[in-house]
Structure formats: structure tokens, C-alpha cells
Amino acid sequence: IAGITQAPTSQILAAGRRMTLRCTQDMRHNAMYWYRQDLGLGLRLIHYSNTAGTTGKGEVPDGYSVSRANTDDFPLTLASAVPSQTSVYFCASSGLAGGEQFFGPGTRLTVL
Amino acid sequence: RKEVEQDPGPFNVPEGATVAFNCTYSNSASQSFFWYRQDCRKEPKLLMSVYSSGNEDGRFTAQLNRASQYISLLIRDSKLSDSATYLCVVHGGGFKTIFGAGTRLFVKA
């Protein structure tokens, strides 16, 4: 692995289903982030983590949960997907809060 | 008012042209500033940080004006490969990093 990977690349999901988006980084960054990107709105922070074992809520956390069991992995879970969660989801990491963020390739999620 | 505002464009310029984008921010306590580039359907990547004294990297120059609360990006001698969306990013402390919605640039031959 070099950098950040995300899986799946894309997914079509029925409303009401549970879905976990995976994110793994190998840069040993303490800080990790989940964003969603919607047309005309830019990236909006869903949740973040400043170190393993701690997480925080971003601008649009409702309907999403995260965990940070170790430094490398930061999965995002939609407990019961709704159509408004159709979006492109980016995971990112940084060595320091407020520093350069490195992004994964994104997951395109469609909820029908 | 959005915390970070950018002109969405698109800016259509010929190769070799000079083009400039501005971005305004509302939080006067913002601490750090960046320009990211995002190609179509790809992830954002850091283009350059923006320092108080301004900074230049080849054909790209970034400026910060704290008094008027805006940052700018100047691209000289535009190349076809500069076609992308440019995201203004403002960090307000802690984990409060705000991304602008982006300015689209098309450079044509």
C-alpha cells in the first residue's frame, strides 16, 4: 500500500441497508477524516479522528458512525442508508490537524 | 454566508494565458490556508500552501490578504494540463478545515 486506499470503489445500495466504507493508510498519520462531496457544495466533513481510539463529529455526522481501533484503519458505517446519502465519499489523513491532507481515491455511493 | 466562497466559474482560457482565482473566508481567526487541485472524478491533491508572505511555485503564485480575508491563486502561462477544479481550503483551528466548492478551469488549445 502507498498512501490511502478506499473500498469499495463504487456501490449501489438499497435504502435501509447497512454499509461500511473502508479506509486504510500506511503513512502512520495520526489524523484521519471522512468527507462527502456533493455537486456545488464542496467537501463536507462527516467525522474525524485525531488518534487511534478517539473520534469526533464534523459538519454532517447524522446517519454515520466511525471507529478508530488502530492507526491505519478508519471505517465509516451507514447504519440504515437513505437516498440523501448518495454522494462521493473521500477518506483523508494528515500528520497534524490543520496540515496537508492526503486523500484516498473515493467511494461513489448510490442509495436507491 | 458560506465560510469559504469561491467563484465556481468555469474559467475558459487559451493556452499561455494568465488566470487568477480569489477565495474569501469569513473566520478572521483562520490559521492556515491551502489550494488543492481536483481532476474530474479524482481525489483532491495539495497544490500549494498559502503563507502570509505569499509563495510561488513555478507558474503558480498564492497570496494571502488577512485584512480583506481572501486568498488568491495566480497561474501564469496556462497549460492544457492545468484544466481542473481548484479548491480553496481554510483551516480554522483544531479539526475545523473548510473546503470551498471549487473553481473550474478549462484551458483550451
Tab-separated table of C-alpha atoms in Angstrom:
chain	number	residue	atom	x	y	z
A	1	ILE	CA	0.000	0.000	0.000
A	2	ALA	CA	1.209	3.501	-0.731
A	3	GLY	CA	-0.852	6.286	0.768
A	4	ILE	CA	-4.559	5.789	1.359
A	5	THR	CA	-6.823	3.161	-0.080
A	6	GLN	CA	-10.607	3.028	-0.009
A	7	ALA	CA	-13.043	0.237	-0.730
A	8	PRO	CA	-15.305	-0.282	-2.481
A	9	THR	CA	-14.675	1.986	-5.464
A	10	SER	CA	-18.389	2.281	-6.050
A	11	GLN	CA	-21.555	0.772	-4.662
A	12	ILE	CA	-25.266	0.808	-5.349
A	13	LEU	CA	-27.237	0.217	-2.189
A	14	ALA	CA	-30.892	-0.223	-1.372
A	15	ALA	CA	-32.335	2.210	1.142
A	16	GLY	CA	-32.383	0.805	4.640
A	17	ARG	CA	-29.328	-1.381	4.172
A	18	ARG	CA	-26.234	-1.135	6.303
A	19	MET	CA	-22.953	-0.288	4.585
A	20	THR	CA	-19.362	0.123	5.729
A	21	LEU	CA	-16.869	2.067	3.673
A	22	ARG	CA	-13.294	1.063	4.331
A	23	CYS	CA	-10.257	3.304	4.555
A	24	THR	CA	-6.650	2.300	5.222
A	25	GLN	CA	-3.496	4.415	5.289
A	26	ASP	CA	0.130	3.385	5.611
A	27	MET	CA	1.683	6.754	6.359
A	28	ARG	CA	1.319	6.421	10.134
A	29	HIS	CA	-0.698	9.630	10.225
A	30	ASN	CA	-2.477	10.350	13.473
A	31	ALA	CA	-5.354	12.325	11.996
A	32	MET	CA	-7.950	10.831	9.673
A	33	TYR	CA	-11.097	12.244	8.152
A	34	TRP	CA	-14.216	11.294	6.236
A	35	TYR	CA	-15.760	13.758	3.801
A	36	ARG	CA	-18.653	13.669	1.410
A	37	GLN	CA	-18.590	15.666	-1.786
A	38	ASP	CA	-21.778	16.795	-3.487
A	39	LEU	CA	-22.103	18.954	-6.565
A	40	GLY	CA	-21.886	22.642	-5.734
A	41	LEU	CA	-21.260	22.077	-2.029
A	42	GLY	CA	-17.622	21.117	-1.862
A	43	LEU	CA	-16.277	18.618	0.621
A	44	ARG	CA	-18.048	18.456	3.970
A	45	LEU	CA	-16.518	16.783	6.985
A	46	ILE	CA	-18.530	13.876	8.378
A	47	HIS	CA	-16.292	12.572	11.176
A	48	TYR	CA	-12.659	12.800	12.120
A	49	SER	CA	-10.168	11.106	14.401
A	50	ASN	CA	-7.060	12.706	15.831
A	51	THR	CA	-5.540	9.451	17.055
A	52	ALA	CA	-6.376	5.794	17.485
A	53	GLY	CA	-9.186	5.351	19.977
A	54	THR	CA	-10.705	8.817	19.583
A	55	THR	CA	-13.232	10.200	17.115
A	56	GLY	CA	-15.177	13.430	16.691
A	57	LYS	CA	-18.150	14.766	14.770
A	58	GLY	CA	-17.742	17.006	11.790
A	59	GLU	CA	-20.218	19.219	9.975
A	60	VAL	CA	-22.616	16.481	8.763
A	61	PRO	CA	-22.356	13.459	11.114
A	62	ASP	CA	-26.007	12.361	11.267
A	63	GLY	CA	-26.601	8.879	9.884
A	64	TYR	CA	-22.904	7.970	10.002
A	65	SER	CA	-20.618	6.387	12.558
A	66	VAL	CA	-16.884	5.725	12.656
A	67	SER	CA	-14.372	3.811	14.683
A	68	ARG	CA	-10.603	4.019	15.028
A	69	ALA	CA	-9.306	0.792	16.510
A	70	ASN	CA	-5.776	1.357	15.227
A	71	THR	CA	-3.701	3.974	13.428
A	72	ASP	CA	-4.194	2.615	9.933
A	73	ASP	CA	-7.926	1.943	9.597
A	74	PHE	CA	-10.870	4.322	9.779
A	75	PRO	CA	-14.115	2.700	8.573
A	76	LEU	CA	-17.296	4.708	8.002
A	77	THR	CA	-20.643	2.992	8.602
A	78	LEU	CA	-24.091	3.935	7.369
A	79	ALA	CA	-26.402	2.101	9.717
A	80	SER	CA	-29.518	2.466	7.550
A	81	ALA	CA	-28.795	4.140	4.230
A	82	VAL	CA	-31.108	6.817	2.821
A	83	PRO	CA	-31.153	8.319	-0.697
A	84	SER	CA	-29.759	11.643	0.589
A	85	GLN	CA	-26.549	9.793	1.416
A	86	THR	CA	-25.890	9.308	-2.282
A	87	SER	CA	-22.544	11.019	-2.705
A	88	VAL	CA	-18.841	10.599	-3.290
A	89	TYR	CA	-17.040	9.773	-0.057
A	90	PHE	CA	-13.397	10.632	0.483
A	91	CYS	CA	-11.185	9.462	3.295
A	92	ALA	CA	-8.127	11.568	4.140
A	93	SER	CA	-5.273	11.642	6.601
A	94	SER	CA	-2.775	14.181	7.845
A	95	GLY	CA	0.241	14.128	10.068
A	96	LEU	CA	-1.087	17.077	12.052
A	97	ALA	CA	-4.524	18.634	12.414
A	98	GLY	CA	-4.597	21.564	10.020
A	99	GLY	CA	-1.768	20.254	7.890
A	100	GLU	CA	-1.734	18.898	4.380
A	101	GLN	CA	-4.358	16.225	3.907
A	102	PHE	CA	-3.798	13.201	1.696
A	103	PHE	CA	-6.912	11.756	0.131
A	104	GLY	CA	-7.966	8.308	-0.921
A	105	PRO	CA	-9.454	7.745	-4.391
A	106	GLY	CA	-13.021	7.964	-3.137
A	107	THR	CA	-16.096	5.734	-2.998
A	108	ARG	CA	-19.079	6.553	-5.182
A	109	LEU	CA	-22.190	5.511	-3.300
A	110	THR	CA	-25.697	5.473	-4.729
A	111	VAL	CA	-28.620	4.780	-2.409
A	112	LEU	CA	-31.851	3.874	-4.167
B	1	ARG	CA	-22.886	33.450	4.043
B	2	LYS	CA	-20.661	30.438	3.369
B	3	GLU	CA	-17.484	30.212	5.445
B	4	VAL	CA	-15.369	29.837	2.310
B	5	GLU	CA	-16.586	31.205	-1.004
B	6	GLN	CA	-15.215	30.767	-4.479
B	7	ASP	CA	-16.413	31.778	-7.913
B	8	PRO	CA	-17.467	28.432	-9.411
B	9	GLY	CA	-16.508	29.551	-12.931
B	10	PRO	CA	-15.926	27.977	-15.304
B	11	PHE	CA	-12.959	29.995	-16.419
B	12	ASN	CA	-12.203	29.283	-20.076
B	13	VAL	CA	-8.752	30.499	-21.098
B	14	PRO	CA	-6.382	29.850	-24.016
B	15	GLU	CA	-3.040	28.182	-23.537
B	16	GLY	CA	-0.426	30.652	-22.388
B	17	ALA	CA	-2.894	32.919	-20.638
B	18	THR	CA	-2.614	34.146	-17.075
B	19	VAL	CA	-5.607	33.431	-14.868
B	20	ALA	CA	-6.340	34.332	-11.264
B	21	PHE	CA	-8.820	32.973	-8.730
B	22	ASN	CA	-9.865	34.540	-5.464
B	23	CYS	CA	-11.382	32.918	-2.429
B	24	THR	CA	-12.929	34.726	0.538
B	25	TYR	CA	-13.280	33.371	4.060
B	26	SER	CA	-15.406	34.554	6.946
B	27	ASN	CA	-13.474	33.428	10.026
B	28	SER	CA	-10.876	36.065	10.841
B	29	ALA	CA	-9.178	33.631	13.234
B	30	SER	CA	-8.372	31.165	10.449
B	31	GLN	CA	-4.874	29.846	10.821
B	32	SER	CA	-3.733	28.183	7.641
B	33	PHE	CA	-4.680	28.228	4.013
B	34	PHE	CA	-4.206	25.934	1.049
B	35	TRP	CA	-5.040	25.471	-2.593
B	36	TYR	CA	-5.895	21.948	-3.714
B	37	ARG	CA	-6.384	20.713	-7.239
B	38	GLN	CA	-9.050	18.179	-8.144
B	39	ASP	CA	-9.271	16.495	-11.514
B	40	CYS	CA	-12.589	15.158	-12.751
B	41	ARG	CA	-13.773	12.210	-10.643
B	42	LYS	CA	-10.473	12.085	-8.774
B	43	GLU	CA	-9.378	12.889	-5.256
B	44	PRO	CA	-8.171	16.382	-4.263
B	45	LYS	CA	-4.401	16.872	-4.093
B	46	LEU	CA	-2.457	19.660	-2.462
B	47	LEU	CA	-1.274	22.269	-4.957
B	48	MET	CA	0.324	24.656	-2.513
B	49	SER	CA	0.115	26.094	0.952
B	50	VAL	CA	-0.519	29.823	1.276
B	51	TYR	CA	1.783	31.726	3.576
B	52	SER	CA	1.359	35.221	4.966
B	53	SER	CA	4.285	36.405	2.879
B	54	GLY	CA	2.911	34.791	-0.241
B	55	ASN	CA	4.597	31.975	-2.067
B	56	GLU	CA	5.477	30.925	-5.568
B	57	ASP	CA	5.986	27.519	-7.111
B	58	GLY	CA	6.920	27.676	-10.768
B	59	ARG	CA	3.970	29.105	-12.672
B	60	PHE	CA	1.779	29.249	-9.573
B	61	THR	CA	1.652	32.105	-7.074
B	62	ALA	CA	-0.503	32.192	-3.963
B	63	GLN	CA	-1.234	35.272	-1.861
B	64	LEU	CA	-2.971	35.824	1.454
B	65	ASN	CA	-4.697	39.065	2.415
B	66	ARG	CA	-5.724	38.789	6.047
B	67	ALA	CA	-7.133	42.316	6.245
B	68	SER	CA	-9.629	41.615	3.476
B	69	GLN	CA	-9.899	37.918	4.302
B	70	TYR	CA	-9.141	36.420	0.944
B	71	ILE	CA	-6.556	34.244	-0.709
B	72	SER	CA	-5.659	34.184	-4.353
B	73	LEU	CA	-4.084	31.827	-6.849
B	74	LEU	CA	-2.380	33.074	-9.997
B	75	ILE	CA	-1.479	30.703	-12.805
B	76	ARG	CA	0.872	32.018	-15.472
B	77	ASP	CA	1.439	30.530	-18.924
B	78	SER	CA	-1.536	28.191	-18.610
B	79	LYS	CA	-1.141	24.657	-19.917
B	80	LEU	CA	-3.811	22.248	-21.110
B	81	SER	CA	-2.880	20.095	-18.131
B	82	ASP	CA	-3.905	22.887	-15.760
B	83	SER	CA	-7.551	22.169	-16.573
B	84	ALA	CA	-9.070	21.095	-13.271
B	85	THR	CA	-11.091	22.321	-10.329
B	86	TYR	CA	-9.170	24.388	-7.788
B	87	LEU	CA	-10.305	24.144	-4.183
B	88	CYS	CA	-9.648	26.838	-1.627
B	89	VAL	CA	-9.112	25.373	1.844
B	90	VAL	CA	-9.132	27.271	5.126
B	91	HIS	CA	-8.177	25.811	8.459
B	92	GLY	CA	-9.777	27.464	11.472
B	93	GLY	CA	-8.061	25.532	14.233
B	94	GLY	CA	-8.486	22.042	15.661
B	95	PHE	CA	-10.224	19.921	13.066
B	96	LYS	CA	-12.184	22.760	11.535
B	97	THR	CA	-10.991	22.645	7.932
B	98	ILE	CA	-13.380	24.151	5.418
B	99	PHE	CA	-13.215	23.392	1.710
B	100	GLY	CA	-14.584	25.778	-0.851
B	101	ALA	CA	-16.834	24.356	-3.548
B	102	GLY	CA	-14.115	24.935	-6.145
B	103	THR	CA	-13.407	26.961	-9.260
B	104	ARG	CA	-13.394	25.124	-12.558
B	105	LEU	CA	-10.693	25.987	-15.086
B	106	PHE	CA	-10.628	24.926	-18.708
B	107	VAL	CA	-7.515	25.662	-20.710
B	108	LYS	CA	-8.025	25.311	-24.439
B	109	ALA	CA	-5.548	24.982	-27.280
